Coordinates of C-alpha atoms and ligand atoms in Angstrom, one line a residue:
X1 CA 3.5 -4.8 59.5
X2 CA 5.5 -6.6 56.4
X3 CA 3.5 -9.0 54.1
X4 CA 5.5 -12.3 53.1
X5 CA 4.3 -11.3 49.4
X6 CA 3.0 -8.3 47.9
X7 CA 0.5 -8.7 45.4
X8 CA 0.2 -5.8 42.3
X9 CA -3.1 -3.4 41.5
X10 CA -6.1 -5.2 40.4
X11 CA -6.2 -4.8 36.7
X12 CA -9.3 -3.1 36.8
X13 CA -7.9 -0.5 39.7
X14 CA -9.4 3.3 38.3
X15 CA -5.9 5.6 38.0
X16 CA -6.7 8.7 37.7
X17 CA -7.0 12.4 38.6
X18 CA -9.4 15.7 39.9
X19 CA -10.4 18.9 39.3
X20 CA -13.3 20.9 41.0
X21 CA -15.6 22.8 39.1
X22 CA -14.7 26.6 40.4
X23 CA -10.8 25.8 40.7
X24 CA -10.9 24.8 36.6
X25 CA -13.8 25.9 34.6
X26 CA -13.9 29.8 34.5
X27 CA -16.8 30.8 32.9
X28 CA -18.5 32.2 36.1
X29 CA -21.3 34.0 34.1
X30 CA -21.5 32.7 30.4
X31 CA -24.1 30.3 29.4
X32 CA -26.7 31.2 31.8
X33 CA -24.6 29.9 34.9
X34 CA -25.9 31.7 38.0
X35 CA -23.5 32.7 41.2
X36 CA -22.4 30.9 43.6
X37 CA -21.4 31.4 47.3
X38 CA -17.6 30.6 45.7
X39 CA -18.3 33.9 43.2
X40 CA -19.5 36.8 45.8
X41 CA -17.4 35.5 48.4
X42 CA -15.1 38.9 49.5
X43 CA -11.6 38.4 47.1
X44 CA -8.3 39.0 48.6
X45 CA -6.5 41.1 46.2
X46 CA -2.9 39.9 47.1
X47 CA -4.5 36.6 45.0
X48 CA -6.6 35.4 42.1
X49 CA -10.6 35.3 42.0
X50 CA -12.2 31.8 40.1
X51 CA -13.4 33.8 37.5
X52 CA -11.3 32.4 34.8
X53 CA -9.5 29.6 36.2
X54 CA -7.7 27.5 33.8
X55 CA -10.7 28.4 31.5
X56 CA -11.4 24.8 31.3
X57 CA -14.7 25.4 29.9
X58 CA -13.4 26.5 26.5
X59 CA -10.9 24.1 26.5
X60 CA -12.7 20.5 27.1
X61 CA -11.2 18.8 23.9
X62 CA -7.7 20.0 24.5
X63 CA -7.7 18.7 28.1
X64 CA -9.7 15.5 27.7
X65 CA -7.4 14.7 24.7
X66 CA -4.7 15.3 27.3
X67 CA -5.6 13.2 29.6
X68 CA -6.2 10.1 27.3
X69 CA -2.4 10.5 26.2
X70 CA -1.8 10.2 29.9
X71 CA -3.9 7.3 30.1
X72 CA -6.5 8.0 32.7
X73 CA -8.7 5.2 33.3
X74 CA -10.7 7.5 35.5
X75 CA -11.6 11.6 35.5
X76 CA -12.6 13.3 38.8
X77 CA -14.8 16.3 38.3
X78 CA -17.5 18.1 40.0
X79 CA -20.5 19.9 37.9
X80 CA -21.3 22.9 38.9
X81 CA -25.0 23.3 40.4
X82 CA -25.0 26.7 39.1
X83 CA -24.5 25.8 35.7
X84 CA -27.8 23.5 36.1
X85 CA -29.8 25.1 38.3
X86 CA -28.8 28.9 38.1
X87 CA -31.0 30.1 41.1
X88 CA -29.9 26.1 43.0
X89 CA -33.5 25.3 42.3
X90 CA -36.4 25.9 39.4
X91 CA -35.3 26.5 35.7
X92 CA -32.9 24.5 34.1
X93 CA -30.4 26.0 31.9
X94 CA -29.4 23.7 29.2
X95 CA -26.2 25.0 27.7
X96 CA -25.1 23.9 31.3
X97 CA -26.7 21.0 31.3
X98 CA -25.2 20.0 27.6
X99 CA -21.7 21.5 28.4
X100 CA -20.9 18.1 31.2
X101 CA -22.8 16.2 28.3
X102 CA -19.6 17.4 26.4
X103 CA -17.1 16.3 28.6
X104 CA -18.6 13.4 29.7
X105 CA -19.0 12.4 26.1
X106 CA -15.6 13.2 25.2
X107 CA -14.6 11.5 28.5
X108 CA -16.0 8.1 27.1
X109 CA -15.1 8.6 23.8
X110 CA -11.6 7.8 25.4
X111 CA -12.4 5.2 27.9
X112 CA -12.0 7.4 30.8
X113 CA -14.6 6.4 33.3
X114 CA -16.0 10.0 35.0
X115 CA -16.6 10.3 38.3
X116 CA -18.8 13.3 39.3
X117 CA -18.9 15.2 42.5
X118 CA -21.8 16.8 43.0
X119 CA -21.1 19.6 44.8
X120 CA -17.8 20.6 45.7
X121 CA -17.7 23.7 47.7
X122 CA -19.8 26.4 44.6
X123 CA -23.4 26.0 46.7
X124 CA -25.8 28.4 45.2
X125 CA -25.9 32.1 45.9
X126 CA -29.8 32.2 45.4
X127 CA -30.4 29.5 47.6
X128 CA -28.5 31.2 50.5
X129 CA -30.7 34.3 49.8
X130 CA -34.2 32.1 49.2
X131 CA -33.7 30.5 52.8
X132 CA -30.4 31.0 54.3
X133 CA -28.9 28.1 52.1
X134 CA -27.4 24.5 54.4
X135 CA -28.7 26.1 57.6
X136 CA -32.1 26.0 56.8
X137 CA -34.4 22.6 56.6
X138 CA -35.5 23.6 53.3
X139 CA -31.7 23.0 51.4
X140 CA -32.3 18.9 52.0
X141 CA -34.9 18.7 49.1
X142 CA -33.0 21.2 46.9
X143 CA -29.9 19.2 46.9
X144 CA -31.8 16.0 46.4
X145 CA -33.5 17.2 43.2
X146 CA -30.6 18.4 42.2
X147 CA -28.9 15.3 42.2
X148 CA -31.8 12.7 41.3
X149 CA -32.0 15.5 38.2
X150 CA -27.8 14.9 37.7
X151 CA -28.9 11.2 37.9
X152 CA -31.4 10.7 35.2
X153 CA -29.4 13.1 33.0
X154 CA -25.6 11.8 33.0
X155 CA -26.6 8.5 35.1
X156 CA -26.2 6.2 31.7
X157 CA -22.6 7.4 31.6
X158 CA -21.8 7.8 35.2
X159 CA -21.2 5.1 37.1
X160 CA -19.6 6.7 40.2
X161 CA -20.9 9.4 42.6
X162 CA -19.5 11.6 45.4
X163 CA -22.2 13.6 47.3
X164 CA -20.5 16.2 48.5
X165 CA -17.2 17.7 48.7
X166 CA -15.1 17.7 52.0
X167 CA -18.4 18.8 54.6
X168 CA -16.2 18.9 57.8
X169 CA -14.7 21.7 55.4
X170 CA -18.1 23.6 54.5
X171 CA -19.2 23.4 58.2
X172 CA -16.1 25.3 59.2
X173 CA -15.4 28.0 56.2
X174 CA -18.4 30.3 56.8
X175 CA -17.8 32.1 53.7
X176 CA -18.8 28.8 51.8
X177 CA -22.0 28.3 53.7
X178 CA -22.7 31.9 52.7
X179 CA -22.4 33.0 56.1
X180 CA -21.3 36.3 57.0
X181 CA -20.8 37.8 60.6
X182 CA -17.7 37.8 62.8
X183 CA -18.9 35.6 65.4
X184 CA -17.0 32.7 65.3
X185 CA -19.1 30.7 68.1
X186 CA -22.5 31.4 66.3
X187 CA -21.4 30.5 62.8
X188 CA -19.9 27.2 64.6
X189 CA -23.3 26.4 65.7
X190 CA -24.7 27.3 62.5
X191 CA -22.0 25.3 60.9
X192 CA -23.2 21.6 62.9
X193 CA -27.0 22.7 62.2
X194 CA -25.7 23.0 58.4
X195 CA -23.8 19.2 59.0
X196 CA -26.7 17.7 59.7
X197 CA -28.9 19.2 57.1
X198 CA -26.2 17.9 54.7
X199 CA -25.8 14.3 56.2
X200 CA -30.0 13.9 55.9
X201 CA -29.4 15.6 52.3
X202 CA -26.8 12.6 51.6
X203 CA -28.6 10.0 53.4
X204 CA -32.0 11.0 50.7
X205 CA -29.7 11.1 47.5
X206 CA -28.8 7.5 48.3
X207 CA -32.7 6.9 49.2
X208 CA -32.7 8.1 45.5
X209 CA -29.5 6.5 43.9
X210 CA -31.3 2.7 45.1
X211 CA -34.3 3.9 44.2
X212 CA -34.1 5.0 40.4
X213 CA -31.9 1.5 40.5
X214 CA -28.7 3.2 39.2
X215 CA -25.9 1.1 38.7
X216 CA -22.5 1.6 40.2
X217 CA -21.2 4.0 43.5
X218 CA -22.0 6.6 45.6
X219 CA -20.9 8.3 48.5
X220 CA -19.3 11.5 50.2
X221 CA -15.5 12.6 49.7
X222 CA -14.5 13.3 52.9
X223 CA -10.9 15.0 54.1
X224 CA -9.8 12.5 56.2
X225 CA -6.1 11.5 57.8
X226 CA -4.7 10.5 61.1
X227 CA -4.2 12.8 64.0
X228 CA -0.9 11.2 65.9
X229 CA 0.3 11.8 69.4
X230 CA 3.1 14.4 70.0
X231 CA 4.3 11.9 72.1
X232 CA 3.9 8.5 74.0
X233 CA 2.3 10.1 76.9
X234 CA -1.4 9.0 77.6
X235 CA -2.7 12.7 77.4
X236 CA -1.1 13.4 74.0
X237 CA -2.9 9.4 73.2
X238 CA -6.1 10.9 74.4
X239 CA -6.1 14.5 72.9
X240 CA -5.1 12.5 69.5
X241 CA -8.4 9.8 69.6
X242 CA -10.8 13.2 70.2
X243 CA -8.9 15.5 67.6
X244 CA -10.3 12.4 65.2
X245 CA -13.2 12.6 66.6
X246 CA -13.8 16.3 66.6
X247 CA -12.1 16.6 62.7
X248 CA -13.5 13.5 61.2
X249 CA -14.9 10.7 62.8
X250 CA -18.0 12.7 64.3
X251 CA -19.3 13.4 59.9
X252 CA -18.1 9.2 59.1
X253 CA -20.1 7.9 62.3
X254 CA -23.1 10.1 61.1
X255 CA -22.7 8.9 57.4
X256 CA -21.9 5.5 57.6
X257 CA -24.0 4.7 60.8
X258 CA -26.5 7.5 61.5
X259 CA -25.3 8.0 64.8
X260 CA -24.0 10.9 67.3
X261 CA -21.4 9.0 69.3
X262 CA -21.7 9.2 72.5
X263 CA -18.8 11.1 72.7
X264 CA -19.3 13.9 70.3
X265 CA -23.1 14.7 71.7
X266 CA -20.9 15.2 74.8
X267 CA -19.4 17.8 72.5
X268 CA -21.8 19.1 71.3
X269 CA -24.2 19.7 74.7
X270 CA -21.3 21.6 76.5
X271 CA -20.7 24.2 74.0
X272 CA -24.5 24.6 72.7
X273 CA -23.5 23.7 69.5
X274 CA -26.4 20.4 69.1
X275 CA -28.1 20.9 66.1
X276 CA -31.9 20.5 65.5
X277 CA -32.6 17.1 64.7
X278 CA -36.1 15.9 63.4
X279 CA -37.5 12.3 63.9
X280 CA -36.3 10.1 61.4
X281 CA -33.2 11.4 60.4
X282 CA -30.7 9.3 61.9
X283 CA -32.9 6.3 61.1
X284 CA -32.7 7.5 57.4
X285 CA -29.2 7.6 57.2
X286 CA -29.0 4.1 59.0
X287 CA -31.0 2.9 56.3
X288 CA -29.2 4.2 54.0
X289 CA -25.1 4.5 54.0
X290 CA -22.8 5.0 51.2
X291 CA -21.7 2.1 49.0
X292 CA -18.3 3.6 48.8
X293 CA -16.2 6.7 50.2
X294 CA -14.2 8.9 48.5
X295 CA -10.7 9.9 50.1
X296 CA -8.9 13.4 50.1
X297 CA -5.5 13.1 51.7
X298 CA -3.2 15.6 52.0
X299 CA -0.6 15.2 55.0
X300 CA -1.3 14.4 58.9
X301 CA -1.3 16.1 62.0
X302 CA 0.5 15.8 65.4
X303 CA -1.6 17.0 68.6
X304 CA -1.2 17.4 72.8
X305 CA -2.9 17.9 74.5
X306 CA -4.1 21.4 75.9
X307 CA -5.4 21.6 79.7
X308 CA -7.8 24.6 80.0
X309 CA -6.7 27.1 81.9
X310 CA -8.5 30.0 83.3
X311 CA -7.3 32.1 80.3
X312 CA -8.3 29.1 78.0
X313 CA -11.7 27.7 79.2
X314 CA -12.9 24.8 77.7
X315 CA -13.7 25.7 74.4
X316 CA -11.7 28.4 73.4
X317 CA -10.5 27.8 69.9
X318 CA -7.3 29.4 68.0
X319 CA -9.8 31.1 65.6
X320 CA -8.5 29.1 62.5
X321 CA -10.1 27.7 59.4
X322 CA -10.1 24.5 60.3
X323 CA -8.9 23.2 64.6
X324 CA -5.7 23.3 65.4
X325 CA -5.8 24.0 69.0
X326 CA -9.3 23.5 71.4
X327 CA -9.0 24.5 75.0
X328 CA -9.9 20.8 76.7
X329 CA -8.7 19.1 74.0
X330 CA -5.7 19.0 71.4
X331 CA -3.7 21.1 69.9
X332 CA -1.4 20.7 66.9
X333 CA 2.1 20.6 66.9
X334 CA 5.3 20.6 64.5
X335 CA 5.9 16.8 64.0
X336 CA 9.8 16.4 63.8
X337 CA 9.6 12.9 62.0
X338 CA 8.1 14.6 59.0
X339 CA 9.5 17.3 56.0
X340 CA 6.7 20.0 55.0
X341 CA 5.2 21.5 51.9
X342 CA 6.3 25.4 51.5
X343 CA 2.7 25.8 52.7
X344 CA 3.6 23.6 55.8
X345 CA 1.8 20.7 54.9
X346 CA 3.5 17.6 56.7
X347 CA 4.3 15.0 54.4
X348 CA 3.2 11.3 55.7
X349 CA 3.3 8.8 53.2
X350 CA 2.9 6.1 56.0
X351 CA 0.5 8.2 57.4
X352 CA -2.0 7.6 54.3
X353 CA -1.9 3.5 54.9
X354 CA -2.6 4.1 58.7
X355 CA -5.7 6.7 57.2
X356 CA -7.2 3.6 54.8
X357 CA -6.5 0.8 57.4
X358 CA -8.6 3.6 60.1
X359 CA -11.5 3.9 57.6
X360 CA -11.6 0.3 56.4
X361 CA -11.6 -1.1 60.1
X362 CA -14.2 1.7 61.1
X363 CA -16.9 1.5 58.3
X364 CA -16.0 -1.4 56.2
X365 CA -16.7 0.3 52.8
X366 CA -14.5 0.6 49.5
X367 CA -12.4 3.6 48.7
X368 CA -11.0 5.5 46.1
X369 CA -8.8 8.2 47.1
X370 CA -10.0 11.6 45.6
X371 CA -7.5 13.9 46.4
X372 CA -3.4 13.1 46.4
X373 CA -0.8 15.7 45.6
X374 CA 1.6 18.3 46.8
X375 CA 1.7 21.9 46.0
X376 CA 4.5 23.9 45.0
X377 CA 5.8 26.6 43.1
X378 CA 6.5 25.0 39.8
X379 CA 8.7 26.8 37.6
X380 CA 8.4 27.5 34.0
X381 CA 11.9 26.6 31.9
X382 CA 12.8 27.3 28.6
X383 CA 11.5 24.8 25.8
X384 CA 8.4 24.4 27.9
X385 CA 9.6 22.3 30.9
X386 CA 8.6 21.8 34.2
X387 CA 10.9 19.6 36.4
X388 CA 8.7 18.8 39.3
X389 CA 10.8 15.8 40.8
X390 CA 9.3 16.7 44.3
X391 CA 5.7 16.3 42.6
X392 CA 7.3 13.0 41.2
X393 CA 8.9 11.6 44.8
X394 CA 5.4 12.9 46.9
X395 CA 3.4 11.0 44.6
X396 CA 5.3 7.8 43.9
X397 CA 5.2 7.7 47.8
X398 CA 1.9 8.1 48.4
X399 CA 1.1 5.2 45.9
X400 CA 3.5 2.8 47.5
X401 CA 1.2 3.1 50.3
X402 CA -1.8 2.3 48.6
X403 CA -0.6 -0.5 47.4
X404 CA 0.6 -1.7 50.9
X405 CA -2.3 -0.5 52.4
X406 CA -4.4 -3.1 49.4
X407 CA -2.2 -6.3 50.6
X408 CA -3.2 -5.5 54.2
X409 CA -6.8 -6.0 52.8
X410 CA -8.3 -2.6 52.3
X411 CA -10.3 -2.5 48.9
X412 CA -9.1 0.0 46.9
X413 CA -11.0 0.9 43.9
X414 CA -8.7 3.4 42.4
X415 CA -6.3 6.8 43.3
X416 CA -6.6 9.9 41.9
X417 CA -4.3 12.6 42.0
X418 CA -4.4 16.5 42.7
X419 CA -4.8 17.9 40.1
X420 CA -4.9 16.8 36.3
X421 CA -4.0 20.2 35.5
X422 CA -2.8 23.4 37.2
X423 CA -6.3 25.4 39.0
X424 CA -6.8 28.1 41.3
X425 CA -5.8 26.5 44.6
X426 CA -8.8 27.2 47.3
X427 CA -6.4 29.5 49.3
X428 CA -3.5 30.1 47.2
X429 CA -4.2 31.4 43.7
X430 CA -1.8 30.3 40.9
X431 CA 1.3 30.4 43.2
X432 CA 0.5 27.0 44.4
X433 CA 0.5 24.7 41.9
X434 CA -1.0 20.6 41.8
X435 CA -0.8 19.8 38.3
X436 CA 0.8 17.4 36.1
X437 CA -0.2 19.9 33.1
X438 CA 0.6 23.7 33.6
X439 CA -1.2 26.5 32.9
X440 CA 0.6 29.7 31.6
X441 CA -1.1 31.9 33.6
X442 CA 0.2 33.8 36.6
X443 CA -2.5 35.5 39.3
X444 CA -2.6 38.3 37.5
X445 CA -1.1 37.7 34.1
X446 CA -3.5 35.5 31.9
X447 CA -0.4 34.9 29.8
X448 CA -2.0 32.5 27.0
X449 CA -3.2 30.0 29.2
X450 CA -1.3 27.3 26.9
X451 CA -0.8 23.6 28.5
X452 CA 2.6 22.2 29.1
X453 CA 3.1 18.8 30.2
X454 CA 5.4 18.6 33.3
X455 CA 8.0 16.1 33.9
X456 CA 5.3 14.1 36.4
X457 CA 2.6 13.9 33.3
X458 CA 5.5 11.8 31.8
X459 CA 6.1 10.1 34.8
X460 CA 2.2 9.1 35.6
X461 CA 1.6 8.0 32.5
X462 CA 4.3 5.3 33.0
X463 CA 3.2 4.6 35.9
X464 CA -0.5 3.5 34.8
X465 CA 0.5 2.1 31.6
X466 CA 2.6 -0.5 33.9
X467 CA -0.5 -0.8 36.5
X468 CA 1.6 1.3 38.8
X469 CA 4.4 -1.6 38.6
X470 CA 7.3 1.3 37.4
X471 CA 7.3 3.7 39.8
Ligands
BGP1 C1 -9.4 20.3 49.3 C2 -10.1 20.7 48.4 C3 -9.7 20.7 46.9 C4 -8.5 21.7 47.0 C5 -7.2 20.6 47.8 C6 -6.1 21.7 48.3 O1 -9.4 20.6 50.6 O2 -11.2 19.5 48.0 O3 -10.8 21.7 46.2 O4 -8.4 22.9 47.0 O5 -7.7 20.7 49.4 O6 -6.1 23.0 48.4 P1 -5.5 24.3 48.2 O7 -5.9 24.2 47.1 O8 -5.7 24.9 49.5 O9 -4.1 24.2 48.5

């Protein structure tokens, strides 16, 4: 809807940018760090691994100085669990603790609010070896204890906490659970068990957060985006609702309402995916919901109905990282109304406003955008220039929609672009860049790791200085 008058961003709006430990830090074996599932997963010979990344581990002073120059109000980063507890539990590694103390102190010195992700994909490999990791119930207490340690160690300076990043991706990407093997359906079954444990672990962690009397807010960072019906045909509309359920809402319903919704229960039962649930688990989730939500948003999708056939019976899935087609439910199709990135992600700024509205309608929590950005083949030109006007335009259009969502009445705490600096993409190495700051390295040539401000750096600096007026 349009409004008669529009308000500006609140003066305390948190303008920020984000990264994740394994994608920026490098130094994967330094100063006592233990191995994570990311460090041991099979390498793709065509792209770089995460062992050096943006070498942030050795550049934190310089990187934080750049954040300060840009005017960031908040910096979202994740703590590498295995720097703190190399084995995931047991002994603490003081060198790892000190590293994040230095980072947090540097941020505070520059009046940049730290927004800490407790766990962003880099699960301790030792926990997989000890008891199978997230698929075992033992994982719950180890996560909670790790989070409690962080609260006690950094909670005097950190007010905003994200529990688990994109749990739905962890559930569906076997290597991130430390799973091996080829049986897609068995991996999904285990994934839903892991999902349940992660939800209980999140609730227990939020309980600990309250018991310790922590100030500030806590909640998951969820990958959540609208799934549009490809047409106004009622079958397609049903397909879009079902896709929203099995991609996004199933998890939010657990986190925020402590329930497996009636339709998701049916979905799990029919596929033999129902996890073991102990008495009290759902009550715990109900009692300790998040107090804020982090929202990762890159694109929207369009779907149409995918009727089951003999060839594609109910439950058949096109095996892919994330659900793209499931017989009897939905199939992702191209949205002819939208342009896409070089990696085929459909660019939908209005979809962000719709997403925020949908989340607030359903879960009534204040939100912060924890990731939003465009991956592109940036080109470094002579005199250290990177003309990333496509990034400026992507971010501008999305920020406009955040403002409109605020005008619709959605409480927004802030906006973190992905990413502050170039980092190793989750699946595409260094060639898919997201940062405001260019890191001078390629997949297999580390060059000099020089930090170079892109055009978007100067643009975002003005956006922040004008509190979102000068877009
Ligand atoms: C999200 C992750 C990030 C980041 C981002 C971009 O799913 O939380 O860690 O990787 O996606 O994805 P990619 O790097 O695959 O382009």
